[in-house]
């Protein structure tokens, strides 16, 4: 077998065949992907636990590589973050997601917010507010139908984070904290952040039926969000038992394979059509 150099990255295509790619090659390929429109968005529904209706959609990037097929974000987003290419990629995602959501509204689907993941570099970018505002203007999407997901690690620099969040709130967009519980989070500052929603990380949801500690953590996070007047969504809901536990503990929304994995635009459209009985 060929030696894997330190500078190589493991890429997996949809058949999980692994290909080792040199960093420089990966960087060039990513640049080509940005220029050549090789990225696509998949969409995963966020479901209201009481009504069973789709009340939000998370946009998740895929790389539709001409030779290697669909590549999952876990295999190129970390490198894109490192190299800075996440900035143009993130801008593409933001524009594509806003454009798609506006198109759905024009087609007459009931309007729901679309969630877009923001990377650390994007969040701390100079003039983030101006950039987002420009995309909203260009696409014609009402800011209330855009939600930005940031992770806990981006809130470590508290003053900077509050400043950026206030600017985003001025635009009228929603903000949620993704993967909540996995990072260092100061509960003291949580109440000071102008955010709308917490997303409980999948790692806690996964074992709620088998690990009493995880069950207690999830129940506590949900209760806390109600006290702080935040909405709460559980990620990675895969079973009916998990759904029942979350319902009993008054979680607002759920997202996970139990309802649907991330799917193509066409598939989410047919789910939106049957929105009354997801
Ligand atoms: P994330 O933001 O935490 O997204 C949720 C991930 O969990 C998605 O993986 C989704 O497919 C997966 N997932 C959803 N429900 C379930 C479930 O019930 N069970 C299991 N096992 N998994 C579930 P995906 O699409 O591969 O994305 C992985 C990560 O890549 C995302 O995690 C996010 O951190 C990053 N990512 C994806 N798209 C973007 C993007 O446009 N920009 C940035 N900066 N990061 C992105
Ligand atoms: Ca997310
Ligand atoms: Ca997440
Ligand atoms: Ca995650």
PDB file of C-alpha atoms and ligand atoms in Angstrom:
ATOM      1  CA  UNK A   1       0.000   0.000   0.000  1.00  0.00           C
ATOM      2  CA  UNK A   2       1.073   3.524  -0.685  1.00  0.00           C
ATOM      3  CA  UNK A   3       2.416   5.533   2.227  1.00  0.00           C
ATOM      4  CA  UNK A   4       0.104   8.212   3.422  1.00  0.00           C
ATOM      5  CA  UNK A   5       1.969  11.467   3.875  1.00  0.00           C
ATOM      6  CA  UNK A   6       1.246  13.892   6.671  1.00  0.00           C
ATOM      7  CA  UNK A   7      -0.061  16.326   4.131  1.00  0.00           C
ATOM      8  CA  UNK A   8      -2.656  14.015   2.741  1.00  0.00           C
ATOM      9  CA  UNK A   9      -6.367  14.108   3.391  1.00  0.00           C
ATOM     10  CA  UNK A  10      -8.694  11.157   3.379  1.00  0.00           C
ATOM     11  CA  UNK A  11     -11.649  11.665   1.108  1.00  0.00           C
ATOM     12  CA  UNK A  12     -14.523   9.232   0.993  1.00  0.00           C
ATOM     13  CA  UNK A  13     -17.055   9.094  -1.746  1.00  0.00           C
ATOM     14  CA  UNK A  14     -20.564   7.737  -1.311  1.00  0.00           C
ATOM     15  CA  UNK A  15     -19.312   4.155  -1.644  1.00  0.00           C
ATOM     16  CA  UNK A  16     -16.881   4.896   1.182  1.00  0.00           C
ATOM     17  CA  UNK A  17     -13.854   4.106  -0.943  1.00  0.00           C
ATOM     18  CA  UNK A  18     -11.097   6.148   0.522  1.00  0.00           C
ATOM     19  CA  UNK A  19      -8.805   8.203  -1.632  1.00  0.00           C
ATOM     20  CA  UNK A  20      -5.841  10.019  -0.270  1.00  0.00           C
ATOM     21  CA  UNK A  21      -5.450  13.467  -1.697  1.00  0.00           C
ATOM     22  CA  UNK A  22      -2.587  15.835  -1.289  1.00  0.00           C
ATOM     23  CA  UNK A  23      -3.529  19.091   0.446  1.00  0.00           C
ATOM     24  CA  UNK A  24      -2.439  21.192  -2.468  1.00  0.00           C
ATOM     25  CA  UNK A  25      -4.478  19.085  -4.824  1.00  0.00           C
ATOM     26  CA  UNK A  26      -7.465  19.290  -2.521  1.00  0.00           C
ATOM     27  CA  UNK A  27      -7.132  23.046  -2.328  1.00  0.00           C
ATOM     28  CA  UNK A  28      -7.005  23.273  -6.118  1.00  0.00           C
ATOM     29  CA  UNK A  29      -9.959  20.951  -6.460  1.00  0.00           C
ATOM     30  CA  UNK A  30     -11.968  22.964  -3.956  1.00  0.00           C
ATOM     31  CA  UNK A  31     -11.183  26.174  -5.832  1.00  0.00           C
ATOM     32  CA  UNK A  32     -12.358  24.529  -9.028  1.00  0.00           C
ATOM     33  CA  UNK A  33     -15.459  23.317  -7.210  1.00  0.00           C
ATOM     34  CA  UNK A  34     -16.254  26.866  -6.110  1.00  0.00           C
ATOM     35  CA  UNK A  35     -15.755  28.218  -9.620  1.00  0.00           C
ATOM     36  CA  UNK A  36     -17.518  25.317 -11.324  1.00  0.00           C
ATOM     37  CA  UNK A  37     -20.603  25.113  -9.163  1.00  0.00           C
ATOM     38  CA  UNK A  38     -19.910  21.596  -7.930  1.00  0.00           C
ATOM     39  CA  UNK A  39     -21.614  22.136  -4.582  1.00  0.00           C
ATOM     40  CA  UNK A  40     -25.198  21.237  -3.905  1.00  0.00           C
ATOM     41  CA  UNK A  41     -27.469  21.661  -0.915  1.00  0.00           C
ATOM     42  CA  UNK A  42     -29.402  18.933   0.834  1.00  0.00           C
ATOM     43  CA  UNK A  43     -32.280  19.796   3.107  1.00  0.00           C
ATOM     44  CA  UNK A  44     -33.368  18.274   6.403  1.00  0.00           C
ATOM     45  CA  UNK A  45     -36.759  19.086   7.935  1.00  0.00           C
ATOM     46  CA  UNK A  46     -37.152  20.455  11.442  1.00  0.00           C
ATOM     47  CA  UNK A  47     -40.454  19.293  12.834  1.00  0.00           C
ATOM     48  CA  UNK A  48     -42.741  20.798  15.462  1.00  0.00           C
ATOM     49  CA  UNK A  49     -43.181  18.095  18.079  1.00  0.00           C
ATOM     50  CA  UNK A  50     -46.819  18.932  18.838  1.00  0.00           C
ATOM     51  CA  UNK A  51     -48.221  19.349  15.337  1.00  0.00           C
ATOM     52  CA  UNK A  52     -45.809  17.145  13.388  1.00  0.00           C
ATOM     53  CA  UNK A  53     -45.453  19.929  10.842  1.00  0.00           C
ATOM     54  CA  UNK A  54     -42.252  21.045   9.161  1.00  0.00           C
ATOM     55  CA  UNK A  55     -41.416  24.390  10.761  1.00  0.00           C
ATOM     56  CA  UNK A  56     -37.871  24.804   9.484  1.00  0.00           C
ATOM     57  CA  UNK A  57     -35.343  23.355   7.040  1.00  0.00           C
ATOM     58  CA  UNK A  58     -31.588  23.020   7.561  1.00  0.00           C
ATOM     59  CA  UNK A  59     -29.454  23.438   4.448  1.00  0.00           C
ATOM     60  CA  UNK A  60     -26.442  21.087   4.430  1.00  0.00           C
ATOM     61  CA  UNK A  61     -23.716  21.244   1.797  1.00  0.00           C
ATOM     62  CA  UNK A  62     -22.522  18.336  -0.351  1.00  0.00           C
ATOM     63  CA  UNK A  63     -19.718  18.292  -2.893  1.00  0.00           C
ATOM     64  CA  UNK A  64     -20.909  16.698  -6.112  1.00  0.00           C
ATOM     65  CA  UNK A  65     -17.475  15.736  -7.363  1.00  0.00           C
ATOM     66  CA  UNK A  66     -17.267  14.949 -11.103  1.00  0.00           C
ATOM     67  CA  UNK A  67     -15.280  11.726 -10.508  1.00  0.00           C
ATOM     68  CA  UNK A  68     -15.801  10.821  -6.895  1.00  0.00           C
ATOM     69  CA  UNK A  69     -19.531  11.468  -6.613  1.00  0.00           C
ATOM     70  CA  UNK A  70     -21.255  12.962  -3.592  1.00  0.00           C
ATOM     71  CA  UNK A  71     -18.789  13.875  -0.839  1.00  0.00           C
ATOM     72  CA  UNK A  72     -19.960  14.555   2.702  1.00  0.00           C
ATOM     73  CA  UNK A  73     -19.098  17.896   4.343  1.00  0.00           C
ATOM     74  CA  UNK A  74     -17.125  16.170   7.109  1.00  0.00           C
ATOM     75  CA  UNK A  75     -14.524  15.331   4.459  1.00  0.00           C
ATOM     76  CA  UNK A  76     -13.898  18.836   3.151  1.00  0.00           C
ATOM     77  CA  UNK A  77     -15.365  21.449   5.530  1.00  0.00           C
ATOM     78  CA  UNK A  78     -12.570  21.042   8.138  1.00  0.00           C
ATOM     79  CA  UNK A  79      -9.957  21.576   5.411  1.00  0.00           C
ATOM     80  CA  UNK A  80     -11.950  24.481   3.988  1.00  0.00           C
ATOM     81  CA  UNK A  81     -11.980  26.049   7.470  1.00  0.00           C
ATOM     82  CA  UNK A  82      -8.239  25.607   7.807  1.00  0.00           C
ATOM     83  CA  UNK A  83      -7.396  27.004   4.396  1.00  0.00           C
ATOM     84  CA  UNK A  84      -9.886  29.877   4.498  1.00  0.00           C
ATOM     85  CA  UNK A  85     -11.802  28.539   1.500  1.00  0.00           C
ATOM     86  CA  UNK A  86     -14.783  28.216   3.839  1.00  0.00           C
ATOM     87  CA  UNK A  87     -15.466  31.920   3.303  1.00  0.00           C
ATOM     88  CA  UNK A  88     -16.335  31.710  -0.417  1.00  0.00           C
ATOM     89  CA  UNK A  89     -17.960  28.304   0.142  1.00  0.00           C
ATOM     90  CA  UNK A  90     -20.047  29.691   2.999  1.00  0.00           C
ATOM     91  CA  UNK A  91     -21.120  32.619   0.859  1.00  0.00           C
ATOM     92  CA  UNK A  92     -22.232  30.232  -1.838  1.00  0.00           C
ATOM     93  CA  UNK A  93     -24.265  28.258   0.717  1.00  0.00           C
ATOM     94  CA  UNK A  94     -25.894  31.380   2.110  1.00  0.00           C
ATOM     95  CA  UNK A  95     -26.880  32.675  -1.317  1.00  0.00           C
ATOM     96  CA  UNK A  96     -28.084  29.290  -2.587  1.00  0.00           C
ATOM     97  CA  UNK A  97     -30.150  28.658   0.558  1.00  0.00           C
ATOM     98  CA  UNK A  98     -31.795  32.093   0.515  1.00  0.00           C
ATOM     99  CA  UNK A  99     -32.492  31.798  -3.216  1.00  0.00           C
ATOM    100  CA  UNK A 100     -34.068  28.363  -2.792  1.00  0.00           C
ATOM    101  CA  UNK A 101     -36.206  29.439   0.152  1.00  0.00           C
ATOM    102  CA  UNK A 102     -37.454  32.476  -1.748  1.00  0.00           C
ATOM    103  CA  UNK A 103     -38.240  30.264  -4.767  1.00  0.00           C
ATOM    104  CA  UNK A 104     -40.305  27.945  -2.549  1.00  0.00           C
ATOM    105  CA  UNK A 105     -42.249  30.906  -1.217  1.00  0.00           C
ATOM    106  CA  UNK A 106     -42.938  32.140  -4.750  1.00  0.00           C
ATOM    107  CA  UNK A 107     -44.121  28.638  -5.666  1.00  0.00           C
ATOM    108  CA  UNK A 108     -46.649  28.859  -2.836  1.00  0.00           C
ATOM    109  CA  UNK A 109     -45.177  26.534  -0.208  1.00  0.00           C
ATOM    110  CA  UNK A 110     -45.975  27.624   3.348  1.00  0.00           C
ATOM    111  CA  UNK A 111     -43.018  29.826   4.352  1.00  0.00           C
ATOM    112  CA  UNK A 112     -40.555  28.367   6.860  1.00  0.00           C
ATOM    113  CA  UNK A 113     -37.123  29.612   7.920  1.00  0.00           C
ATOM    114  CA  UNK A 114     -34.080  28.019   6.289  1.00  0.00           C
ATOM    115  CA  UNK A 115     -31.115  27.330   8.596  1.00  0.00           C
ATOM    116  CA  UNK A 116     -27.593  27.910   7.357  1.00  0.00           C
ATOM    117  CA  UNK A 117     -24.444  26.836   9.211  1.00  0.00           C
ATOM    118  CA  UNK A 118     -21.968  29.647   9.740  1.00  0.00           C
ATOM    119  CA  UNK A 119     -18.297  28.801  10.138  1.00  0.00           C
ATOM    120  CA  UNK A 120     -16.083  30.461  12.723  1.00  0.00           C
ATOM    121  CA  UNK A 121     -14.292  32.476  10.045  1.00  0.00           C
ATOM    122  CA  UNK A 122     -17.550  33.736   8.610  1.00  0.00           C
ATOM    123  CA  UNK A 123     -18.898  34.661  12.015  1.00  0.00           C
ATOM    124  CA  UNK A 124     -15.872  36.789  12.823  1.00  0.00           C
ATOM    125  CA  UNK A 125     -15.575  38.215   9.345  1.00  0.00           C
ATOM    126  CA  UNK A 126     -15.459  41.937   8.952  1.00  0.00           C
ATOM    127  CA  UNK A 127     -18.807  43.302   7.777  1.00  0.00           C
ATOM    128  CA  UNK A 128     -20.701  40.026   8.172  1.00  0.00           C
ATOM    129  CA  UNK A 129     -23.887  42.028   8.627  1.00  0.00           C
ATOM    130  CA  UNK A 130     -23.349  43.877   5.356  1.00  0.00           C
ATOM    131  CA  UNK A 131     -22.657  40.664   3.472  1.00  0.00           C
ATOM    132  CA  UNK A 132     -25.754  38.914   4.767  1.00  0.00           C
ATOM    133  CA  UNK A 133     -27.875  41.967   4.215  1.00  0.00           C
ATOM    134  CA  UNK A 134     -26.659  42.106   0.611  1.00  0.00           C
ATOM    135  CA  UNK A 135     -27.584  38.456  -0.003  1.00  0.00           C
ATOM    136  CA  UNK A 136     -31.048  38.991   1.517  1.00  0.00           C
ATOM    137  CA  UNK A 137     -31.547  42.006  -0.702  1.00  0.00           C
ATOM    138  CA  UNK A 138     -30.324  40.215  -3.837  1.00  0.00           C
ATOM    139  CA  UNK A 139     -32.483  37.159  -3.271  1.00  0.00           C
ATOM    140  CA  UNK A 140     -35.495  39.035  -1.922  1.00  0.00           C
ATOM    141  CA  UNK A 141     -35.782  36.737   1.107  1.00  0.00           C
ATOM    142  CA  UNK A 142     -37.442  38.249   4.162  1.00  0.00           C
ATOM    143  CA  UNK A 143     -34.863  38.096   7.014  1.00  0.00           C
ATOM    144  CA  UNK A 144     -37.318  36.324   9.333  1.00  0.00           C
ATOM    145  CA  UNK A 145     -37.021  33.298   7.015  1.00  0.00           C
ATOM    146  CA  UNK A 146     -33.274  32.963   7.510  1.00  0.00           C
ATOM    147  CA  UNK A 147     -31.759  31.305  10.558  1.00  0.00           C
ATOM    148  CA  UNK A 148     -28.022  31.224  11.183  1.00  0.00           C
ATOM    149  CA  UNK A 149     -26.499  28.367  13.168  1.00  0.00           C
ATOM    150  CA  UNK A 150     -23.359  29.106  15.122  1.00  0.00           C
ATOM    151  CA  UNK A 151     -21.553  26.736  17.464  1.00  0.00           C
ATOM    152  CA  UNK A 152     -20.724  27.219  21.101  1.00  0.00           C
ATOM    153  CA  UNK A 153     -17.016  27.574  20.365  1.00  0.00           C
ATOM    154  CA  UNK A 154     -17.755  30.812  18.513  1.00  0.00           C
ATOM    155  CA  UNK A 155     -19.134  32.351  21.699  1.00  0.00           C
ATOM    156  CA  UNK A 156     -15.917  31.924  23.693  1.00  0.00           C
ATOM    157  CA  UNK A 157     -14.863  35.479  22.973  1.00  0.00           C
ATOM    158  CA  UNK A 158     -17.951  36.756  24.735  1.00  0.00           C
ATOM    159  CA  UNK A 159     -17.774  40.464  23.917  1.00  0.00           C
ATOM    160  CA  UNK A 160     -16.989  39.877  20.264  1.00  0.00           C
ATOM    161  CA  UNK A 161     -19.745  37.278  19.979  1.00  0.00           C
ATOM    162  CA  UNK A 162     -22.341  39.552  21.596  1.00  0.00           C
ATOM    163  CA  UNK A 163     -21.342  42.356  19.232  1.00  0.00           C
ATOM    164  CA  UNK A 164     -21.660  40.118  16.135  1.00  0.00           C
ATOM    165  CA  UNK A 165     -24.938  38.651  17.368  1.00  0.00           C
ATOM    166  CA  UNK A 166     -26.442  42.078  18.005  1.00  0.00           C
ATOM    167  CA  UNK A 167     -25.584  43.069  14.442  1.00  0.00           C
ATOM    168  CA  UNK A 168     -27.251  39.920  13.110  1.00  0.00           C
ATOM    169  CA  UNK A 169     -30.337  40.573  15.242  1.00  0.00           C
ATOM    170  CA  UNK A 170     -30.528  44.094  13.796  1.00  0.00           C
ATOM    171  CA  UNK A 171     -30.969  42.475  10.400  1.00  0.00           C
ATOM    172  CA  UNK A 172     -33.982  40.558  11.668  1.00  0.00           C
ATOM    173  CA  UNK A 173     -32.567  37.074  11.114  1.00  0.00           C
ATOM    174  CA  UNK A 174     -32.812  34.237  13.675  1.00  0.00           C
ATOM    175  CA  UNK A 175     -29.799  32.762  15.397  1.00  0.00           C
ATOM    176  CA  UNK A 176     -29.417  29.348  16.977  1.00  0.00           C
ATOM    177  CA  UNK A 177     -26.588  27.689  18.866  1.00  0.00           C
ATOM    178  CA  UNK A 178     -25.711  24.406  17.192  1.00  0.00           C
ATOM    179  CA  UNK A 179     -24.304  21.279  18.866  1.00  0.00           C
ATOM    180  CA  UNK A 180     -25.265  22.715  22.237  1.00  0.00           C
ATOM    181  CA  UNK A 181     -23.632  20.932  25.149  1.00  0.00           C
ATOM    182  CA  UNK A 182     -20.506  19.776  23.345  1.00  0.00           C
ATOM    183  CA  UNK A 183     -18.383  22.841  23.859  1.00  0.00           C
ATOM    184  CA  UNK A 184     -17.433  25.017  26.692  1.00  0.00           C
ATOM    185  CA  UNK A 185     -20.509  27.043  27.427  1.00  0.00           C
ATOM    186  CA  UNK A 186     -20.892  29.575  30.106  1.00  0.00           C
ATOM    187  CA  UNK A 187     -24.432  29.392  31.343  1.00  0.00           C
ATOM    188  CA  UNK A 188     -23.832  32.775  32.881  1.00  0.00           C
ATOM    189  CA  UNK A 189     -23.364  34.365  29.469  1.00  0.00           C
ATOM    190  CA  UNK A 190     -26.021  32.351  27.705  1.00  0.00           C
ATOM    191  CA  UNK A 191     -28.706  34.727  28.934  1.00  0.00           C
ATOM    192  CA  UNK A 192     -26.728  37.670  27.577  1.00  0.00           C
ATOM    193  CA  UNK A 193     -26.513  36.328  24.047  1.00  0.00           C
ATOM    194  CA  UNK A 194     -29.265  37.614  21.787  1.00  0.00           C
ATOM    195  CA  UNK A 195     -30.156  34.197  20.371  1.00  0.00           C
ATOM    196  CA  UNK A 196     -33.441  32.475  19.557  1.00  0.00           C
ATOM    197  CA  UNK A 197     -32.843  28.761  19.823  1.00  0.00           C
ATOM    198  CA  UNK A 198     -30.611  26.016  21.185  1.00  0.00           C
ATOM    199  CA  UNK A 199     -29.968  22.842  19.228  1.00  0.00           C
ATOM    200  CA  UNK A 200     -29.237  19.961  21.599  1.00  0.00           C
ATOM    201  CA  UNK A 201     -26.358  17.958  20.179  1.00  0.00           C
ATOM    202  CA  UNK A 202     -27.019  14.520  18.767  1.00  0.00           C
ATOM    203  CA  UNK A 203     -24.509  12.918  21.159  1.00  0.00           C
ATOM    204  CA  UNK A 204     -26.881  13.568  24.098  1.00  0.00           C
ATOM    205  CA  UNK A 205     -30.025  12.583  22.239  1.00  0.00           C
ATOM    206  CA  UNK A 206     -28.516   9.306  21.033  1.00  0.00           C
ATOM    207  CA  UNK A 207     -28.458   7.630  24.463  1.00  0.00           C
ATOM    208  CA  UNK A 208     -31.395   9.214  26.282  1.00  0.00           C
ATOM    209  CA  UNK A 209     -33.183   5.856  26.455  1.00  0.00           C
ATOM    210  CA  UNK A 210     -30.172   3.951  27.802  1.00  0.00           C
ATOM    211  CA  UNK A 211     -28.134   6.462  29.794  1.00  0.00           C
ATOM    212  CA  UNK A 212     -29.938   8.172  32.676  1.00  0.00           C
ATOM    213  CA  UNK A 213     -27.243  10.848  32.777  1.00  0.00           C
ATOM    214  CA  UNK A 214     -27.908  11.843  29.170  1.00  0.00           C
ATOM    215  CA  UNK A 215     -31.638  11.789  29.849  1.00  0.00           C
ATOM    216  CA  UNK A 216     -31.111  14.126  32.811  1.00  0.00           C
ATOM    217  CA  UNK A 217     -28.881  16.457  30.767  1.00  0.00           C
ATOM    218  CA  UNK A 218     -31.388  16.689  27.934  1.00  0.00           C
ATOM    219  CA  UNK A 219     -34.337  17.258  30.290  1.00  0.00           C
ATOM    220  CA  UNK A 220     -32.336  19.951  32.094  1.00  0.00           C
ATOM    221  CA  UNK A 221     -31.313  21.755  28.907  1.00  0.00           C
ATOM    222  CA  UNK A 222     -34.942  21.797  27.764  1.00  0.00           C
ATOM    223  CA  UNK A 223     -36.171  23.156  31.103  1.00  0.00           C
ATOM    224  CA  UNK A 224     -33.441  25.794  31.064  1.00  0.00           C
ATOM    225  CA  UNK A 225     -34.365  26.995  27.564  1.00  0.00           C
ATOM    226  CA  UNK A 226     -37.959  27.496  28.701  1.00  0.00           C
ATOM    227  CA  UNK A 227     -36.773  29.606  31.639  1.00  0.00           C
ATOM    228  CA  UNK A 228     -34.565  31.652  29.314  1.00  0.00           C
ATOM    229  CA  UNK A 229     -37.403  32.040  26.798  1.00  0.00           C
ATOM    230  CA  UNK A 230     -35.468  30.287  24.076  1.00  0.00           C
ATOM    231  CA  UNK A 231     -36.765  27.696  21.667  1.00  0.00           C
ATOM    232  CA  UNK A 232     -35.150  24.269  21.726  1.00  0.00           C
ATOM    233  CA  UNK A 233     -34.659  21.619  19.059  1.00  0.00           C
ATOM    234  CA  UNK A 234     -33.202  18.136  19.512  1.00  0.00           C
ATOM    235  CA  UNK A 235     -30.868  16.870  16.799  1.00  0.00           C
ATOM    236  CA  UNK A 236     -30.345  13.289  15.702  1.00  0.00           C
ATOM    237  CA  UNK A 237     -33.742  11.913  16.704  1.00  0.00           C
ATOM    238  CA  UNK A 238     -33.815   8.399  15.299  1.00  0.00           C
ATOM    239  CA  UNK A 239     -36.429   6.467  17.287  1.00  0.00           C
ATOM    240  CA  UNK A 240     -39.996   6.782  18.455  1.00  0.00           C
ATOM    241  CA  UNK A 241     -38.869   6.304  22.074  1.00  0.00           C
ATOM    242  CA  UNK A 242     -36.549   9.291  21.812  1.00  0.00           C
ATOM    243  CA  UNK A 243     -39.358  11.308  20.282  1.00  0.00           C
ATOM    244  CA  UNK A 244     -41.712  10.356  23.131  1.00  0.00           C
ATOM    245  CA  UNK A 245     -39.126  11.276  25.771  1.00  0.00           C
ATOM    246  CA  UNK A 246     -38.540  14.657  24.120  1.00  0.00           C
ATOM    247  CA  UNK A 247     -42.272  15.273  23.857  1.00  0.00           C
ATOM    248  CA  UNK A 248     -42.821  14.418  27.521  1.00  0.00           C
ATOM    249  CA  UNK A 249     -40.034  16.804  28.444  1.00  0.00           C
ATOM    250  CA  UNK A 250     -41.583  19.561  26.337  1.00  0.00           C
ATOM    251  CA  UNK A 251     -38.946  19.914  23.649  1.00  0.00           C
ATOM    252  CA  UNK A 252     -40.303  22.235  20.923  1.00  0.00           C
ATOM    253  CA  UNK A 253     -38.826  20.758  17.768  1.00  0.00           C
ATOM    254  CA  UNK A 254     -36.986  17.704  16.507  1.00  0.00           C
ATOM    255  CA  UNK A 255     -34.686  16.930  13.602  1.00  0.00           C
ATOM    256  CA  UNK A 256     -33.337  13.524  12.659  1.00  0.00           C
ATOM    257  CA  UNK A 257     -33.533  10.338  10.660  1.00  0.00           C
ATOM    258  CA  UNK A 258     -36.818   9.388  12.380  1.00  0.00           C
ATOM    259  CA  UNK A 259     -38.460  11.958  10.098  1.00  0.00           C
ATOM    260  CA  UNK A 260     -35.960  12.244   7.312  1.00  0.00           C
ATOM    261  CA  UNK A 261     -32.257  12.385   6.527  1.00  0.00           C
ATOM    262  CA  UNK A 262     -31.089  15.411   4.536  1.00  0.00           C
ATOM    263  CA  UNK A 263     -32.638  15.093   1.053  1.00  0.00           C
ATOM    264  CA  UNK A 264     -32.621  16.807  -2.339  1.00  0.00           C
ATOM    265  CA  UNK A 265     -34.691  19.927  -3.035  1.00  0.00           C
ATOM    266  CA  UNK A 266     -37.152  17.834  -5.031  1.00  0.00           C
ATOM    267  CA  UNK A 267     -37.733  15.430  -2.147  1.00  0.00           C
ATOM    268  CA  UNK A 268     -38.179  18.119   0.474  1.00  0.00           C
ATOM    269  CA  UNK A 269     -40.729  19.757  -1.822  1.00  0.00           C
ATOM    270  CA  UNK A 270     -42.854  16.618  -1.800  1.00  0.00           C
ATOM    271  CA  UNK A 271     -42.560  16.533   1.999  1.00  0.00           C
ATOM    272  CA  UNK A 272     -43.666  20.171   2.170  1.00  0.00           C
ATOM    273  CA  UNK A 273     -46.664  19.247   0.028  1.00  0.00           C
ATOM    274  CA  UNK A 274     -47.749  16.690   2.579  1.00  0.00           C
ATOM    275  CA  UNK A 275     -46.815  18.950   5.448  1.00  0.00           C
ATOM    276  CA  UNK A 276     -49.902  18.162   7.498  1.00  0.00           C
ATOM    277  CA  UNK A 277     -48.888  14.550   8.095  1.00  0.00           C
ATOM    278  CA  UNK A 278     -45.127  14.273   8.286  1.00  0.00           C
TER     279      UNK A 278
HETATM  280  P1  LIG B   1     -24.418  19.754  11.817  1.00  0.00           P
HETATM  281  O1  LIG B   1     -24.607  21.184  11.504  1.00  0.00           O
HETATM  282  O2  LIG B   1     -24.470  19.342  13.243  1.00  0.00           O
HETATM  283  O3  LIG B   1     -25.515  18.980  10.951  1.00  0.00           O
HETATM  284  C1  LIG B   1     -26.188  17.825  11.375  1.00  0.00           C
HETATM  285  C2  LIG B   1     -25.532  16.574  10.811  1.00  0.00           C
HETATM  286  O4  LIG B   1     -26.110  15.425  11.438  1.00  0.00           O
HETATM  287  C3  LIG B   1     -25.769  16.394   9.323  1.00  0.00           C
HETATM  288  O5  LIG B   1     -24.613  15.766   8.778  1.00  0.00           O
HETATM  289  C4  LIG B   1     -26.961  15.439   9.286  1.00  0.00           C
HETATM  290  O6  LIG B   1     -27.037  14.676   8.117  1.00  0.00           O
HETATM  291  C5  LIG B   1     -26.669  14.565  10.469  1.00  0.00           C
HETATM  292  N1  LIG B   1     -27.886  13.999  11.024  1.00  0.00           N
HETATM  293  C6  LIG B   1     -29.125  14.552  11.038  1.00  0.00           C
HETATM  294  N2  LIG B   1     -30.020  13.748  11.651  1.00  0.00           N
HETATM  295  C7  LIG B   1     -29.337  12.640  12.045  1.00  0.00           C
HETATM  296  C8  LIG B   1     -29.708  11.436  12.735  1.00  0.00           C
HETATM  297  O7  LIG B   1     -30.865  11.214  13.113  1.00  0.00           O
HETATM  298  N3  LIG B   1     -28.722  10.530  12.981  1.00  0.00           N
HETATM  299  C9  LIG B   1     -27.438  10.728  12.578  1.00  0.00           C
HETATM  300  N4  LIG B   1     -26.535   9.784  12.833  1.00  0.00           N
HETATM  301  N5  LIG B   1     -27.046  11.870  11.915  1.00  0.00           N
HETATM  302  C10 LIG B   1     -27.986  12.805  11.653  1.00  0.00           C
HETATM  303  P2  LIG B   1     -23.915  16.311   7.451  1.00  0.00           P
HETATM  304  O8  LIG B   1     -24.931  16.850   6.487  1.00  0.00           O
HETATM  305  O9  LIG B   1     -22.976  15.256   6.971  1.00  0.00           O
HETATM  306  O10 LIG B   1     -23.093  17.551   7.979  1.00  0.00           O
HETATM  307  C11 LIG B   1     -22.046  17.376   8.895  1.00  0.00           C
HETATM  308  C12 LIG B   1     -21.527  18.682   9.413  1.00  0.00           C
HETATM  309  O11 LIG B   1     -20.894  19.446   8.374  1.00  0.00           O
HETATM  310  C13 LIG B   1     -22.624  19.613   9.931  1.00  0.00           C
HETATM  311  O12 LIG B   1     -23.019  19.219  11.228  1.00  0.00           O
HETATM  312  C14 LIG B   1     -21.913  20.947   9.894  1.00  0.00           C
HETATM  313  O13 LIG B   1     -21.080  21.094  11.014  1.00  0.00           O
HETATM  314  C15 LIG B   1     -21.048  20.809   8.647  1.00  0.00           C
HETATM  315  N6  LIG B   1     -21.719  21.493   7.532  1.00  0.00           N
HETATM  316  C16 LIG B   1     -22.652  21.014   6.674  1.00  0.00           C
HETATM  317  N7  LIG B   1     -23.019  21.965   5.784  1.00  0.00           N
HETATM  318  C17 LIG B   1     -22.309  23.080   6.097  1.00  0.00           C
HETATM  319  C18 LIG B   1     -22.248  24.404   5.558  1.00  0.00           C
HETATM  320  O14 LIG B   1     -22.957  24.778   4.605  1.00  0.00           O
HETATM  321  N8  LIG B   1     -21.374  25.279   6.157  1.00  0.00           N
HETATM  322  C19 LIG B   1     -20.611  24.908   7.229  1.00  0.00           C
HETATM  323  N9  LIG B   1     -19.779  25.830   7.770  1.00  0.00           N
HETATM  324  N10 LIG B   1     -20.654  23.681   7.764  1.00  0.00           N
HETATM  325  C20 LIG B   1     -21.491  22.771   7.216  1.00  0.00           C
HETATM  326 CA1  LIG B   2     -26.151  22.649  11.999  1.00  0.00          CA
HETATM  327 CA1  LIG B   3     -25.639  20.217  14.916  1.00  0.00          CA
HETATM  328 CA1  LIG B   4     -22.674  18.377  14.669  1.00  0.00          CA
END
